[in-house]
CSV table of C-alpha atoms in Angstrom, one decimal:
chain,number,residue,atom,x,y,z
A,1,MET,CA,64.5,69.2,128.8
A,2,GLY,CA,64.9,72.8,130.0
A,3,GLN,CA,65.5,75.9,127.9
A,4,VAL,CA,69.1,77.2,127.6
A,5,ARG,CA,69.7,80.8,126.7
A,6,ILE,CA,73.0,82.1,125.4
A,7,VAL,CA,74.4,85.6,126.4
A,8,THR,CA,77.5,87.4,125.1
A,9,ASP,CA,78.7,90.9,124.5
A,10,SER,CA,79.4,92.8,121.3
A,11,ALA,CA,83.1,92.0,121.4
A,12,ALA,CA,82.1,88.7,119.9
A,13,GLU,CA,80.9,90.5,116.8
A,14,VAL,CA,78.1,88.0,116.1
A,15,ASP,CA,76.2,88.9,113.0
A,16,PRO,CA,72.8,90.4,114.1
A,17,GLU,CA,70.8,88.1,111.8
A,18,VAL,CA,72.6,85.0,113.3
A,19,ALA,CA,72.0,86.3,116.8
A,20,GLU,CA,68.3,86.7,116.1
A,21,GLU,CA,68.0,83.3,114.4
A,22,LEU,CA,69.7,81.5,117.3
A,23,GLY,CA,68.3,83.6,120.1
A,24,ILE,CA,71.6,85.0,121.3
A,25,ILE,CA,71.4,88.0,123.6
A,26,VAL,CA,74.2,90.5,123.0
A,27,VAL,CA,75.1,93.1,125.6
A,28,PRO,CA,76.7,96.0,123.8
A,29,LEU,CA,80.0,97.7,124.6
A,30,GLN,CA,80.4,101.5,124.4
A,31,VAL,CA,82.8,103.0,121.9
A,32,ARG,CA,84.5,106.3,122.5
A,33,LEU,CA,85.3,108.2,119.2
A,34,GLY,CA,87.0,111.5,120.1
A,35,ASP,CA,84.6,113.3,122.4
A,36,ALA,CA,81.6,111.1,121.4
A,37,MET,CA,80.4,107.9,123.2
A,38,VAL,CA,78.3,105.6,121.0
A,39,VAL,CA,76.9,102.1,121.3
A,40,ASP,CA,79.0,99.3,119.6
A,41,SER,CA,77.0,97.9,116.7
A,42,ALA,CA,77.3,96.0,113.4
A,43,ASP,CA,77.2,99.3,111.6
A,44,MET,CA,80.8,99.9,112.7
A,45,ARG,CA,82.0,96.6,111.3
A,46,THR,CA,82.4,98.1,107.8
A,47,PRO,CA,85.3,99.5,105.7
A,48,ALA,CA,83.6,102.9,105.8
A,49,PHE,CA,83.9,103.0,109.6
A,50,HIS,CA,87.6,102.2,109.4
A,51,GLU,CA,88.2,104.7,106.6
A,52,ALA,CA,86.5,107.5,108.6
A,53,THR,CA,88.4,106.9,111.9
A,54,LEU,CA,91.6,106.5,110.0
A,55,ARG,CA,91.0,109.7,108.2
A,56,ASP,CA,90.4,111.4,111.6
A,57,GLN,CA,93.7,109.8,112.8
A,58,GLN,CA,92.1,108.3,115.8
A,59,LEU,CA,91.7,104.8,117.3
A,60,PRO,CA,88.4,104.0,118.9
A,61,GLN,CA,88.4,103.1,122.6
A,62,VAL,CA,86.0,100.6,124.1
A,63,VAL,CA,84.3,100.7,127.5
A,64,CYS,CA,82.9,97.5,129.1
A,65,PRO,CA,79.2,97.4,130.0
A,66,PRO,CA,78.6,97.8,133.8
A,67,SER,CA,77.5,94.8,135.8
A,68,ARG,CA,73.9,96.1,136.0
A,69,ALA,CA,73.6,95.7,132.2
A,70,PHE,CA,74.3,92.0,132.6
A,71,ARG,CA,72.2,91.8,135.7
A,72,ASP,CA,69.2,93.1,133.9
A,73,VAL,CA,69.6,90.5,131.1
A,74,TYR,CA,70.1,87.6,133.6
A,75,SER,CA,67.1,88.7,135.7
A,76,ARG,CA,64.8,88.8,132.6
A,77,LEU,CA,66.1,85.5,131.2
A,78,SER,CA,66.0,83.6,134.5
A,79,ARG,CA,62.2,83.8,134.5
A,80,GLU,CA,62.0,81.8,131.3
A,81,ALA,CA,65.1,79.6,131.1
A,82,ASP,CA,66.5,76.8,133.2
A,83,ASP,CA,70.1,77.6,132.3
A,84,ILE,CA,72.0,80.7,131.1
A,85,VAL,CA,75.4,80.3,129.5
A,86,SER,CA,77.1,83.7,129.2
A,87,ILE,CA,80.3,83.8,127.1
A,88,HIS,CA,82.8,86.7,127.4
A,89,THR,CA,86.5,87.5,127.6
A,90,ALA,CA,88.7,88.3,130.6
A,91,THR,CA,91.3,90.2,128.6
A,92,PHE,CA,90.8,92.0,125.3
A,93,PRO,CA,89.3,94.2,124.1
A,94,CYS,CA,88.0,94.7,127.7
A,95,ASN,CA,87.3,92.4,130.6
A,96,THR,CA,83.6,91.7,130.2
A,97,TYR,CA,83.9,88.5,132.1
A,98,ARG,CA,84.3,90.3,135.4
A,99,PRO,CA,81.1,92.4,135.3
A,100,ALA,CA,79.2,89.4,133.9
A,101,ASN,CA,80.4,87.2,136.8
A,102,GLU,CA,79.6,89.9,139.3
A,103,ALA,CA,76.1,90.2,137.9
A,104,ALA,CA,75.5,86.4,137.9
A,105,ALA,CA,76.4,86.3,141.6
A,106,THR,CA,73.5,88.7,142.4
A,107,ILE,CA,70.8,86.5,140.8
A,108,LEU,CA,69.3,84.3,143.4
A,109,GLY,CA,66.9,81.6,142.4
A,110,GLY,CA,65.7,81.0,138.8
A,111,ALA,CA,68.0,79.9,136.1
A,112,ARG,CA,71.5,78.4,136.7
A,113,ILE,CA,74.0,80.9,135.3
A,114,GLU,CA,77.4,79.9,134.0
A,115,VAL,CA,79.8,82.6,132.9
A,116,ILE,CA,82.7,81.4,130.7
A,117,ASP,CA,85.8,83.2,129.6
A,118,SER,CA,86.2,82.4,125.9
A,119,THR,CA,89.8,83.7,126.0
A,120,PHE,CA,89.2,85.3,122.5
A,121,MET,CA,87.7,88.3,120.9
A,122,SER,CA,85.9,89.1,117.6
A,123,ALA,CA,85.1,86.3,115.2
A,124,ALA,CA,87.0,83.8,117.3
A,125,MET,CA,84.8,84.5,120.3
A,126,GLY,CA,81.8,84.7,118.0
A,127,ALA,CA,82.5,81.2,116.7
A,128,ILE,CA,82.4,79.8,120.2
A,129,VAL,CA,79.1,81.7,121.0
A,130,VAL,CA,77.4,80.5,117.8
A,131,GLU,CA,78.5,76.9,118.6
A,132,ALA,CA,76.9,77.2,122.0
A,133,ALA,CA,73.7,78.7,120.6
A,134,ARG,CA,73.4,76.0,117.9
A,135,ALA,CA,73.8,73.3,120.5
A,136,ALA,CA,71.1,74.9,122.7
A,137,LYS,CA,68.7,75.3,119.8
A,138,ALA,CA,69.2,71.6,118.9
A,139,GLY,CA,68.0,70.7,122.4
A,140,ALA,CA,71.2,70.3,124.4
A,141,ASP,CA,70.8,71.0,128.2
A,142,GLY,CA,72.8,73.4,130.2
A,143,PRO,CA,75.7,71.0,131.2
A,144,GLU,CA,76.0,69.8,127.6
A,145,VAL,CA,76.2,73.3,126.2
A,146,ILE,CA,78.9,74.2,128.8
A,147,ARG,CA,80.8,71.1,127.8
A,148,ARG,CA,80.5,72.1,124.1
A,149,VAL,CA,81.8,75.5,124.8
A,150,ARG,CA,84.7,74.3,126.9
A,151,GLY,CA,85.5,71.7,124.2
A,152,THR,CA,85.5,74.3,121.4
A,153,VAL,CA,87.8,76.9,123.1
A,154,PRO,CA,91.0,74.8,122.8
A,155,HIS,CA,90.2,74.1,119.2
A,156,THR,CA,89.7,77.7,118.2
A,157,TYR,CA,92.6,79.8,116.8
A,158,LEU,CA,93.2,83.4,115.8
A,159,ALA,CA,96.4,84.4,113.9
A,160,PHE,CA,97.1,87.7,112.2
A,161,PHE,CA,99.6,90.3,111.2
A,162,VAL,CA,99.3,94.1,111.6
A,163,ASP,CA,100.5,97.0,109.5
A,164,SER,CA,102.6,98.4,112.4
A,165,VAL,CA,103.6,96.7,115.7
A,166,GLY,CA,103.7,100.1,117.2
A,167,VAL,CA,99.9,100.2,117.5
A,168,LEU,CA,100.0,96.9,119.5
A,169,LYS,CA,102.4,98.4,121.9
A,170,ARG,CA,100.5,101.7,122.3
A,171,SER,CA,97.2,99.9,122.8
A,172,GLY,CA,98.7,97.6,125.5
A,173,ALA,CA,97.8,94.5,123.5
A,174,LEU,CA,101.2,93.1,124.1
A,175,LYS,CA,101.5,93.9,127.8
A,176,TYR,CA,100.8,90.4,129.0
A,177,SER,CA,103.1,88.7,126.5
A,178,GLU,CA,106.4,87.4,127.9
A,179,GLN,CA,107.8,86.6,124.5
A,180,PRO,CA,110.2,89.1,122.8
A,181,LEU,CA,109.3,90.5,119.4
A,182,PRO,CA,111.1,89.2,116.3
A,183,PRO,CA,113.8,91.5,114.9
A,184,SER,CA,112.4,94.5,113.0
A,185,GLY,CA,114.2,93.4,109.9
A,186,GLY,CA,112.3,90.1,109.7
A,187,GLY,CA,109.2,91.5,107.9
A,188,LYS,CA,105.8,91.6,109.4
A,189,PRO,CA,105.6,89.2,112.4
A,190,LEU,CA,102.7,86.8,112.7
A,191,PHE,CA,100.8,87.1,116.0
A,192,VAL,CA,98.4,84.7,117.7
A,193,MET,CA,95.9,85.0,120.5
A,194,GLU,CA,96.2,82.1,123.0
A,195,ASP,CA,94.7,81.9,126.4
A,196,GLY,CA,93.6,85.5,126.2
A,197,VAL,CA,97.2,86.7,125.4
A,198,ILE,CA,98.5,88.2,122.2
A,199,GLY,CA,102.0,87.3,121.3
A,200,PRO,CA,104.3,86.5,118.3
A,201,GLN,CA,104.1,83.2,116.7
A,202,PHE,CA,107.6,81.7,116.3
A,203,ARG,CA,106.7,78.1,115.5
A,204,MET,CA,106.8,78.5,111.8
A,205,ARG,CA,108.9,76.6,109.3
A,206,ASN,CA,108.3,79.1,106.4
A,207,LYS,CA,110.2,82.3,106.6
A,208,GLY,CA,108.3,83.7,103.6
A,209,THR,CA,105.8,86.6,103.4
A,210,ALA,CA,103.2,87.3,106.0
A,211,LEU,CA,100.5,85.8,103.7
A,212,GLU,CA,102.5,82.7,103.1
A,213,ARG,CA,102.9,82.2,106.9
A,214,LEU,CA,99.2,82.6,107.4
A,215,VAL,CA,98.6,80.0,104.8
A,216,GLU,CA,101.1,77.7,106.5
A,217,PHE,CA,99.4,78.3,109.8
A,218,VAL,CA,96.0,77.1,108.4
A,219,ALA,CA,97.7,74.2,106.7
A,220,GLU,CA,98.7,72.8,110.1
A,221,PHE,CA,95.1,71.7,110.7
A,222,LEU,CA,94.0,68.4,109.2
A,223,ILE,CA,90.3,69.2,109.4
A,224,LEU,CA,88.8,72.7,109.2
A,225,LYS,CA,85.4,73.0,110.8
A,226,ARG,CA,85.3,76.7,110.2
A,227,LEU,CA,87.7,79.1,108.5
A,228,VAL,CA,87.2,82.9,108.6
A,229,LEU,CA,89.2,85.5,106.7
A,230,TRP,CA,89.5,88.3,109.2
A,231,HIS,CA,90.3,91.9,108.4
A,232,SER,CA,89.1,95.6,108.3
A,233,GLY,CA,88.2,95.8,104.7
A,234,LEU,CA,91.2,98.2,104.1
A,235,VAL,CA,93.9,95.6,103.6
A,236,PRO,CA,94.5,94.9,99.9
A,237,GLU,CA,96.2,91.6,100.7
A,238,ALA,CA,92.9,90.1,101.9
A,239,LYS,CA,92.0,89.2,98.3
A,240,GLU,CA,95.4,87.6,97.7
A,241,LEU,CA,95.1,85.6,101.0
A,242,ARG,CA,91.8,84.3,100.0
A,243,GLU,CA,93.2,83.1,96.6
A,244,LEU,CA,96.2,81.5,98.3
A,245,LEU,CA,94.0,79.6,100.7
A,246,VAL,CA,91.8,78.3,97.9
A,247,GLU,CA,94.7,77.5,95.7
A,248,ASN,CA,97.0,75.8,98.3
A,249,LEU,CA,94.6,74.2,100.7
A,250,GLU,CA,91.6,73.7,98.3
A,251,VAL,CA,89.4,75.6,100.7
A,252,GLN,CA,86.0,76.3,99.3
A,253,GLY,CA,85.1,79.9,99.9
A,254,PRO,CA,86.3,80.8,103.5
A,255,GLU,CA,83.9,83.0,105.4
A,256,GLU,CA,84.8,86.7,105.6
A,257,HIS,CA,84.5,88.9,108.7
A,258,ILE,CA,85.2,92.6,108.9
A,259,TYR,CA,86.1,93.5,112.5
A,260,GLY,CA,84.9,96.5,114.3
A,261,PRO,CA,86.0,99.1,116.8
A,262,SER,CA,86.8,96.8,119.6
A,263,VAL,CA,89.5,95.1,117.5
A,264,ALA,CA,90.6,98.4,116.0
A,265,SER,CA,91.2,99.8,119.4
A,266,LEU,CA,93.9,97.1,119.9
A,267,LEU,CA,95.3,96.3,116.4
A,268,GLY,CA,94.5,99.4,114.4
A,269,HIS,CA,92.7,99.5,111.1
A,270,LYS,CA,94.9,97.3,108.9
A,271,ALA,CA,95.2,93.9,110.6
A,272,LEU,CA,94.7,90.8,108.5
A,273,GLY,CA,94.3,87.3,109.8
A,274,VAL,CA,92.4,84.1,110.0
A,275,VAL,CA,90.1,82.4,112.6
A,276,VAL,CA,90.2,78.7,112.6
A,277,VAL,CA,87.9,76.2,114.4
A,278,GLU,CA,89.5,72.8,114.1
A,279,GLY,CA,87.5,69.8,113.1
A,280,GLY,CA,86.5,67.5,115.9
A,281,ALA,CA,85.6,70.4,118.2
């Protein structure tokens, strides 16, 4: 059975130790902070990073890797692997799917390369990448890994609320959404990312607080394969959300993920949400 290698980019925010353990190759995005351009890294997925950029009153901007960055990776891996499964996003925080696809088309001979749009970002995209890498490490061949990825995507969910809807509008995160925003007097609206689009979640029975609506969102799933508490480290309600999830849903210690600059560029520094991978995926 041939070797399968998994490639992604830093928008997936895969933990470096997990990436090393599973052999995931991560192509980094660039981050513009004021006049400086730096390489996206796990060091920026900390409360300290968000505190510093918030203090400087600036949102980071992300720049996609050029196609040559992916081409270099594919060229190297194609000498040792039979299949390369490369998982990215075609929308937010930037379209890494396009340069990855362009690069794959230039590699003639060697490994078969499949570029997949995860339709997600951050820990949701990362969950899909890790699922693929675990399957590959367990011995799955290329077609089976691809099936696993395509089967996991529709069972993956990202729901969140933000401190201010204004940052979503300014960043362009809502530009693809055709749904109107809830009235401003209705409290913090809950947003979801579906099919690469961020929009308000109206299908809620509970008109309670934002935290209660997040708990209700999670409660809709009969089996939780993976649950991640997702925030910047600057949101005091994160602790309360964890307690509500444990108390109401008997969840045993949900994972915690502090997002980095790619998410902050879209949602700001005070988003709080959950990533769910539904059981059966």
